[in-house]
Coordinates of C-alpha atoms and ligand atoms in Angstrom, one line a residue:
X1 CA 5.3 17.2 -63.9
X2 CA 8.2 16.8 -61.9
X3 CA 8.3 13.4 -59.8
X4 CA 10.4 11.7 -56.9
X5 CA 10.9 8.4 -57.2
X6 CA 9.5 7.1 -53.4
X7 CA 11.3 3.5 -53.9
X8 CA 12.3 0.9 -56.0
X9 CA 10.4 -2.1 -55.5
X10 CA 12.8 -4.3 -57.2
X11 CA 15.7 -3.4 -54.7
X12 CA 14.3 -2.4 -51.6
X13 CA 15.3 -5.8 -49.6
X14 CA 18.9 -5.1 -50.5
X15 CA 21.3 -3.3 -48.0
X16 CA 22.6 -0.9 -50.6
X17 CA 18.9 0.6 -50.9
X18 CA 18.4 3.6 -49.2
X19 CA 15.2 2.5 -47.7
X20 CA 17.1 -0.7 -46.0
X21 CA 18.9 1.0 -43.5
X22 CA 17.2 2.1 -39.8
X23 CA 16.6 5.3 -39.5
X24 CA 17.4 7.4 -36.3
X25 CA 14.9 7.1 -33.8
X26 CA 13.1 4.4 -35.7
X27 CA 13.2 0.9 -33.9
X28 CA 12.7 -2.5 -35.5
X29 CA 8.9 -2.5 -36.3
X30 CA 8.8 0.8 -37.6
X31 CA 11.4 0.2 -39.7
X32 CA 10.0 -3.0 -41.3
X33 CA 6.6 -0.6 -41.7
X34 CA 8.2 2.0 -43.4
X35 CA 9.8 -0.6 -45.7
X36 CA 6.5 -2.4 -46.2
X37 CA 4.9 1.0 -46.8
X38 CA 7.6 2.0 -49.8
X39 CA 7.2 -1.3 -51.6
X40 CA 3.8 -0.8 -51.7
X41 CA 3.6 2.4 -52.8
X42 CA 6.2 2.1 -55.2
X43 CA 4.0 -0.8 -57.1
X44 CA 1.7 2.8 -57.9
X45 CA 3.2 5.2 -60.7
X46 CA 0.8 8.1 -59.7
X47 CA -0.7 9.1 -56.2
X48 CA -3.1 11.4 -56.8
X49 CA -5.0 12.6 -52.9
X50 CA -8.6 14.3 -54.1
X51 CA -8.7 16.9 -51.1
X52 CA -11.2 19.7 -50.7
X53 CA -11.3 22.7 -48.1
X54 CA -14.8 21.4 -46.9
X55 CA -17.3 18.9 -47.0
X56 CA -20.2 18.5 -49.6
X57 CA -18.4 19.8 -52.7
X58 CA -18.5 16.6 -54.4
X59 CA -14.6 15.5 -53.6
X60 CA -16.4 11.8 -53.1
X61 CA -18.4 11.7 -56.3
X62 CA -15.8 13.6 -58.3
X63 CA -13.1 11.2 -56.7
X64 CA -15.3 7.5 -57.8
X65 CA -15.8 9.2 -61.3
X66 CA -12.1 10.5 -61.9
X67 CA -11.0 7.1 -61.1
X68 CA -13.9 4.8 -63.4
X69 CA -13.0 7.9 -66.2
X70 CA -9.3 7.2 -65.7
X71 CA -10.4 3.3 -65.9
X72 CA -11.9 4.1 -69.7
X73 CA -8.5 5.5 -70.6
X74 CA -7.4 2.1 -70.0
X75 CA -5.5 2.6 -66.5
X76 CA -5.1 0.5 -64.1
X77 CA -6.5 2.1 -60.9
X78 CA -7.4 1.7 -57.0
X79 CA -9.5 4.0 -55.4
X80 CA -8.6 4.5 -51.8
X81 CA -11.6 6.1 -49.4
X82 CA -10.1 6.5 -46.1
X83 CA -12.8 8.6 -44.7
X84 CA -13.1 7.2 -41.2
X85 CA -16.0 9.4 -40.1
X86 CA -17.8 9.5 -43.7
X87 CA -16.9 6.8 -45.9
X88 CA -19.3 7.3 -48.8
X89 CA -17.5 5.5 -52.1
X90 CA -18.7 1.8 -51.0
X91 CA -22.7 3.4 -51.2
X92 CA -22.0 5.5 -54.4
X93 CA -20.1 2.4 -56.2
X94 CA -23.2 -0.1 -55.3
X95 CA -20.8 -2.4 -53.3
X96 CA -21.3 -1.5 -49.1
X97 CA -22.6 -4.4 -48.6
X98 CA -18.6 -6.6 -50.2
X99 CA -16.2 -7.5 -47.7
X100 CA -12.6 -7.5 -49.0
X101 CA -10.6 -10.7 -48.2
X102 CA -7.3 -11.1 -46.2
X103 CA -4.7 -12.9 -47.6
X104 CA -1.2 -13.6 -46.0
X105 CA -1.2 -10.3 -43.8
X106 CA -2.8 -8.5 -47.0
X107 CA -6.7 -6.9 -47.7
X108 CA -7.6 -7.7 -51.0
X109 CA -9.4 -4.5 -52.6
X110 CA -12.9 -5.0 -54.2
X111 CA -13.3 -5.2 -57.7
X112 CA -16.1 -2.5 -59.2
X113 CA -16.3 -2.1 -63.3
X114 CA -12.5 -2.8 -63.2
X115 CA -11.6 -0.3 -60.4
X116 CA -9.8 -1.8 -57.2
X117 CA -11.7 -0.7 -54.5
X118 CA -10.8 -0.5 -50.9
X119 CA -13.0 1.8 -48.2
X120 CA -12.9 2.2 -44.2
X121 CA -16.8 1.8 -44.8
X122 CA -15.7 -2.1 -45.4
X123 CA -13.6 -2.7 -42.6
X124 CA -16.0 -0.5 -39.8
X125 CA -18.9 -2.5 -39.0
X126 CA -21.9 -1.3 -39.6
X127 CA -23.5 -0.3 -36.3
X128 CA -20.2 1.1 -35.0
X129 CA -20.3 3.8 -38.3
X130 CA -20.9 6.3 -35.8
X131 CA -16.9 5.5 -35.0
X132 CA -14.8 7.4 -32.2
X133 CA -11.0 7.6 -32.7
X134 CA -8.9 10.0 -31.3
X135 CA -5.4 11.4 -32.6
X136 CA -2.9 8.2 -32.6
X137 CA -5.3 5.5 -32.9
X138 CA -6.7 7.3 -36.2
X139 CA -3.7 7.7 -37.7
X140 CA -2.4 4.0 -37.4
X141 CA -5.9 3.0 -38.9
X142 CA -4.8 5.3 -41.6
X143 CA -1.3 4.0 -42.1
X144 CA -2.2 0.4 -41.9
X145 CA -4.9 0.9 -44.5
X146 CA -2.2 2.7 -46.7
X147 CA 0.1 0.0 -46.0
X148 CA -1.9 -3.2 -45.8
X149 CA -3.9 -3.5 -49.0
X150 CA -2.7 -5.7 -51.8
X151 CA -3.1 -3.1 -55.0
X152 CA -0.8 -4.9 -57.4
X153 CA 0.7 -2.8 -59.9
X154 CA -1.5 0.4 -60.6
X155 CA -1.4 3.2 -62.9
X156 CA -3.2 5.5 -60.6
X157 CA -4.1 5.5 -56.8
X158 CA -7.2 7.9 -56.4
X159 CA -7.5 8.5 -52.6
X160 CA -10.5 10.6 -51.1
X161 CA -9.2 12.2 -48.7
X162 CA -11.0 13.4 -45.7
X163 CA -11.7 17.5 -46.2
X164 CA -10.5 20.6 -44.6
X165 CA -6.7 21.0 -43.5
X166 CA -6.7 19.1 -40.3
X167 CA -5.4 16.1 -38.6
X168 CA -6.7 13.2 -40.9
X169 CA -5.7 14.7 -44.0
X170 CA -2.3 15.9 -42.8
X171 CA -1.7 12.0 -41.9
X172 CA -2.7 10.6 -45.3
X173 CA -0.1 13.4 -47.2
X174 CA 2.2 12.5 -45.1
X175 CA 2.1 8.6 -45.2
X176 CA 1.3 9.0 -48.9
X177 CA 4.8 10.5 -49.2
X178 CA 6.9 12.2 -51.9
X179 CA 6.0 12.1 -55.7
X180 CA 1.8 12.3 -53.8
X181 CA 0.2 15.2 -56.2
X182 CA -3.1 17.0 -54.9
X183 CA -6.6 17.4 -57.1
X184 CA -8.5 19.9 -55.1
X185 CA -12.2 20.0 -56.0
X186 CA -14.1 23.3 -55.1
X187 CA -17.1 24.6 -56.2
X188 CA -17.6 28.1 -57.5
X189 CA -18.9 30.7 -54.8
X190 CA -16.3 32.7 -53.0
X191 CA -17.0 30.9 -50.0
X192 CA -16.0 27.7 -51.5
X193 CA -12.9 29.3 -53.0
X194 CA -11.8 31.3 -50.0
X195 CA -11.0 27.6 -48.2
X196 CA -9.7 26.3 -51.2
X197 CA -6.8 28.8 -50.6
X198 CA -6.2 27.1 -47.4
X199 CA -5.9 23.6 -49.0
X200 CA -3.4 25.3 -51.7
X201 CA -1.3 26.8 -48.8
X202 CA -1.5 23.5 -46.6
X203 CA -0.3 21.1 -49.6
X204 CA 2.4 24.3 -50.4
X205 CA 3.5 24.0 -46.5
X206 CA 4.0 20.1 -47.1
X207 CA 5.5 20.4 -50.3
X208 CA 2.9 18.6 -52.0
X209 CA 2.8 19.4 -55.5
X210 CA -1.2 20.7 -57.0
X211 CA -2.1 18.6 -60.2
X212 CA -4.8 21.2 -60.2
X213 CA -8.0 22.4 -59.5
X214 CA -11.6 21.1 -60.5
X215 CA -14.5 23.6 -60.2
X216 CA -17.5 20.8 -59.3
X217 CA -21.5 22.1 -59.5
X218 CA -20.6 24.6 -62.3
X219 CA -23.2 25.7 -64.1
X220 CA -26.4 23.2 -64.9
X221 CA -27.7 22.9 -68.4
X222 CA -31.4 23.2 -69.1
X223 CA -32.8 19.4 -70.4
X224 CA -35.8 21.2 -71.7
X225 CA -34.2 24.4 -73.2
X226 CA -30.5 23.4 -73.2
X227 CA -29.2 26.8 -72.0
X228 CA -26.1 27.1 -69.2
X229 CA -27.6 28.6 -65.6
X230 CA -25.1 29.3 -63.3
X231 CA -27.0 28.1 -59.5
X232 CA -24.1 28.7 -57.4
X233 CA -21.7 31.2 -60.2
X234 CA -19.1 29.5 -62.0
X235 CA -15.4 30.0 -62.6
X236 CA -14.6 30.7 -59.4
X237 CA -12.0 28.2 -59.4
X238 CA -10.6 28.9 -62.6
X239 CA -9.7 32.2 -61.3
X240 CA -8.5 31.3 -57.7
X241 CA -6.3 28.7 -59.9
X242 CA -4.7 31.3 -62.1
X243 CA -4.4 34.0 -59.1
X244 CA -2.7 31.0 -57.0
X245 CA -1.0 30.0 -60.4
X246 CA -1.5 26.1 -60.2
X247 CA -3.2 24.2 -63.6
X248 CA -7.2 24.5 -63.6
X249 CA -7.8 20.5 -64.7
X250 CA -11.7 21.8 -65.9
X251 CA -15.0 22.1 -64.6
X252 CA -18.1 19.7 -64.2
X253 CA -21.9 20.7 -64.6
X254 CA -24.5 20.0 -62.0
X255 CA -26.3 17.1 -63.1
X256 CA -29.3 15.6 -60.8
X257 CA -28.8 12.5 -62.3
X258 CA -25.5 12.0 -60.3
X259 CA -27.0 12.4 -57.2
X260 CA -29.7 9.9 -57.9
X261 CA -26.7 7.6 -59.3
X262 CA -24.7 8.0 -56.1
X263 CA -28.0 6.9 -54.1
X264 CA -28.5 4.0 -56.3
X265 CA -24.9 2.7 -56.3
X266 CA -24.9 3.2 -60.4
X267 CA -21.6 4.5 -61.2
X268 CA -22.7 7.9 -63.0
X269 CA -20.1 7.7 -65.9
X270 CA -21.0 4.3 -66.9
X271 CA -24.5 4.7 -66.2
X272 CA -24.6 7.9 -68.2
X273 CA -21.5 8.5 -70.3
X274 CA -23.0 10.7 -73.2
X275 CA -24.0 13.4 -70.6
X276 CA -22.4 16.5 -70.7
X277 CA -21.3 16.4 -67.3
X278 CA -20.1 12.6 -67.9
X279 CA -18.3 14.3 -70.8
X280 CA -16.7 17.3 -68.7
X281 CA -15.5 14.2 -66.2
X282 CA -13.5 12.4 -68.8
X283 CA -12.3 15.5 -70.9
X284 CA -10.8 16.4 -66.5
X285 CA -9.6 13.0 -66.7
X286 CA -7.3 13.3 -70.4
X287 CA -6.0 17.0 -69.0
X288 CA -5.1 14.8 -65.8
X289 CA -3.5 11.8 -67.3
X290 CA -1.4 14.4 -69.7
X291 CA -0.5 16.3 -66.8
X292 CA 0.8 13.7 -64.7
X293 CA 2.5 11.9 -67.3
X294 CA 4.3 14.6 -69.0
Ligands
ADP301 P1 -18.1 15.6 -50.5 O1 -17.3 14.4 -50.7 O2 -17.4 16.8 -50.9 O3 -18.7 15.7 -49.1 P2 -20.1 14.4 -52.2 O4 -19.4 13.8 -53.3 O5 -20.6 13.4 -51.1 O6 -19.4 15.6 -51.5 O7 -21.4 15.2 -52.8 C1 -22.3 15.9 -52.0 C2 -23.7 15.8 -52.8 O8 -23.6 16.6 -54.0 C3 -24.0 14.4 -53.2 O9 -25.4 14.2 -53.0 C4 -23.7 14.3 -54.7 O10 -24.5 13.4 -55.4 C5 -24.0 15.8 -55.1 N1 -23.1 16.2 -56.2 C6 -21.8 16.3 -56.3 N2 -21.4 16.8 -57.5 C7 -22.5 17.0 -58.2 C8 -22.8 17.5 -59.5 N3 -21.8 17.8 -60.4 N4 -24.1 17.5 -59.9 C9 -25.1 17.2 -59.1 N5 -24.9 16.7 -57.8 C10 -23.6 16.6 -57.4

């Protein structure tokens, strides 16, 4: 897949760098944001934003286990949760209760089974969960989260983003900036699929190139007899992915035991990698890797 370079992180202090130089209508702070913002986004070779046209389609879970899979293939990776209103990754990772250290202007992410961790859940204290933030306020929140936390040099950045095709996502695609590539999760009913159309056309209106799609909740298998039931269809996305001609990445089973998992803060793919759906999650992770590295 085709990829712009955002910045080089070796010469962005130097005046011939494109980055260097003010913009119009940019002023002195926002310059030396924007620069801060490119160097540390450049430090990250692939930015991949885990959207999904609505909530409770397993972007979260499908996001924490993408990026511990992607960990397994021996990447260096950050996981970024900037749901204000919903952060769930601390809970399903088994660290809420960690509280990332500031260094030097700099949030240090949490370290979970090698993945760099960083959350809004962390940051929001506790009994103000229930957080109100309008319009601007959210979006600096956003940006300084983007551009605040010390990552070091990553393979991957995995954000979960918030879903649907409003405000807060717009803001993290566009602060994530160019060479950004979208994994849109879905699930199979047509209901499902019909807003995952939207999120295609949203990330086509931004220019955001589609890694591809991931049909989630597809099909459970039987543990007593083995056979495939499909509870909610499946291949829905498979077919909304050829008809809207971006990559299908693969699909992942239902599995009870990654609910329970979430709940208990056990990672599901290291707490139950020879699973078929653990399987499915690592086989999405290879297609990915390939994809975004070819
Ligand atoms: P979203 O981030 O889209 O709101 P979540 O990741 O929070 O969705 O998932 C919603 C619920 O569905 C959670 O309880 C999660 O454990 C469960 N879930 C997600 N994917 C699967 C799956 N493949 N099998 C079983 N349960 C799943």
């Amino acid at each position: 897949m085709e990829k712009t370079q955002t910045t080089c992180d070796s010469c962005s202090h130097k005046a011939s760098c494109s980055s260097a130089g003010t913009k119009p209508c940019e002023n002195e702070q926002e310059r030396r944001n924007r620069q801060l913002m490119d160097r540390r986004l450049g430090s990250i070779k692939n930015k991949l934003v885990v959207m999904s046209g609505k909530g409770g389609v397993g972007k979260s879970s499908t996001a924490v286990n993408l990026a511990l899979a992607l960990v397994n293939e021996g990447k260096r990776v950050g996981l970024l949760d900037v749901d204000i209103h919903g952060p769930s990754i601390p809970k399903m990772l088994g660290v809420e209760d960690a509280k990332p250290r500031a260094v030097e202007e700099q949030i240090l992410p949490v370290m979970c089974n090698e993945l760099r961790v960083m959350s809004t859940g962390f940051l929001i204290p506790q009994e103000k969960k229930a957080i109100i933030l309008r319009g601007p306020k959210k979006n600096l929140l956003i940006q300084q989260f983007i551009r605040d936390v010390a990552w070091g040099e990553l393979d991957y950045l995995v954000v979960d983003c918030p879903p649907g095709t409003g405000d807060e996502p717009l803001a993290v695609l566009q602060l994530m900036g160019s060479g950004t590539m979208a994994v849109i999760v879905t699930t199979p009913q047509d209901v499902a699929v019909l807003d995952v159309k939207k999120s295609l056309t949203f990330c086509e209106e931004l220019k955001m190139p589609v890694l591809g799609v991931i049909e989630n909740m597809s099909g459970f298998v039987c543990p007593h007899c083995g056979e495939m039931v499909d509870i909610f269809k499946s291949g829905g996305g498979q077919v909304m992915a050829e008809e809207m001609k971006v990559p299908f990445l693969g699909r992942i089973p239902i599995d009870p035991a990654l609910v329970k998992s979430g709940d208990d803060g056990t990672p599901y793919v290291v707490a139950y990698p020879d699973t078929e759906t653990a399987k499915a999650i690592c086989g999405i992770a290879r297609n990915l890797i390939q994809k975004a590295e070819s």
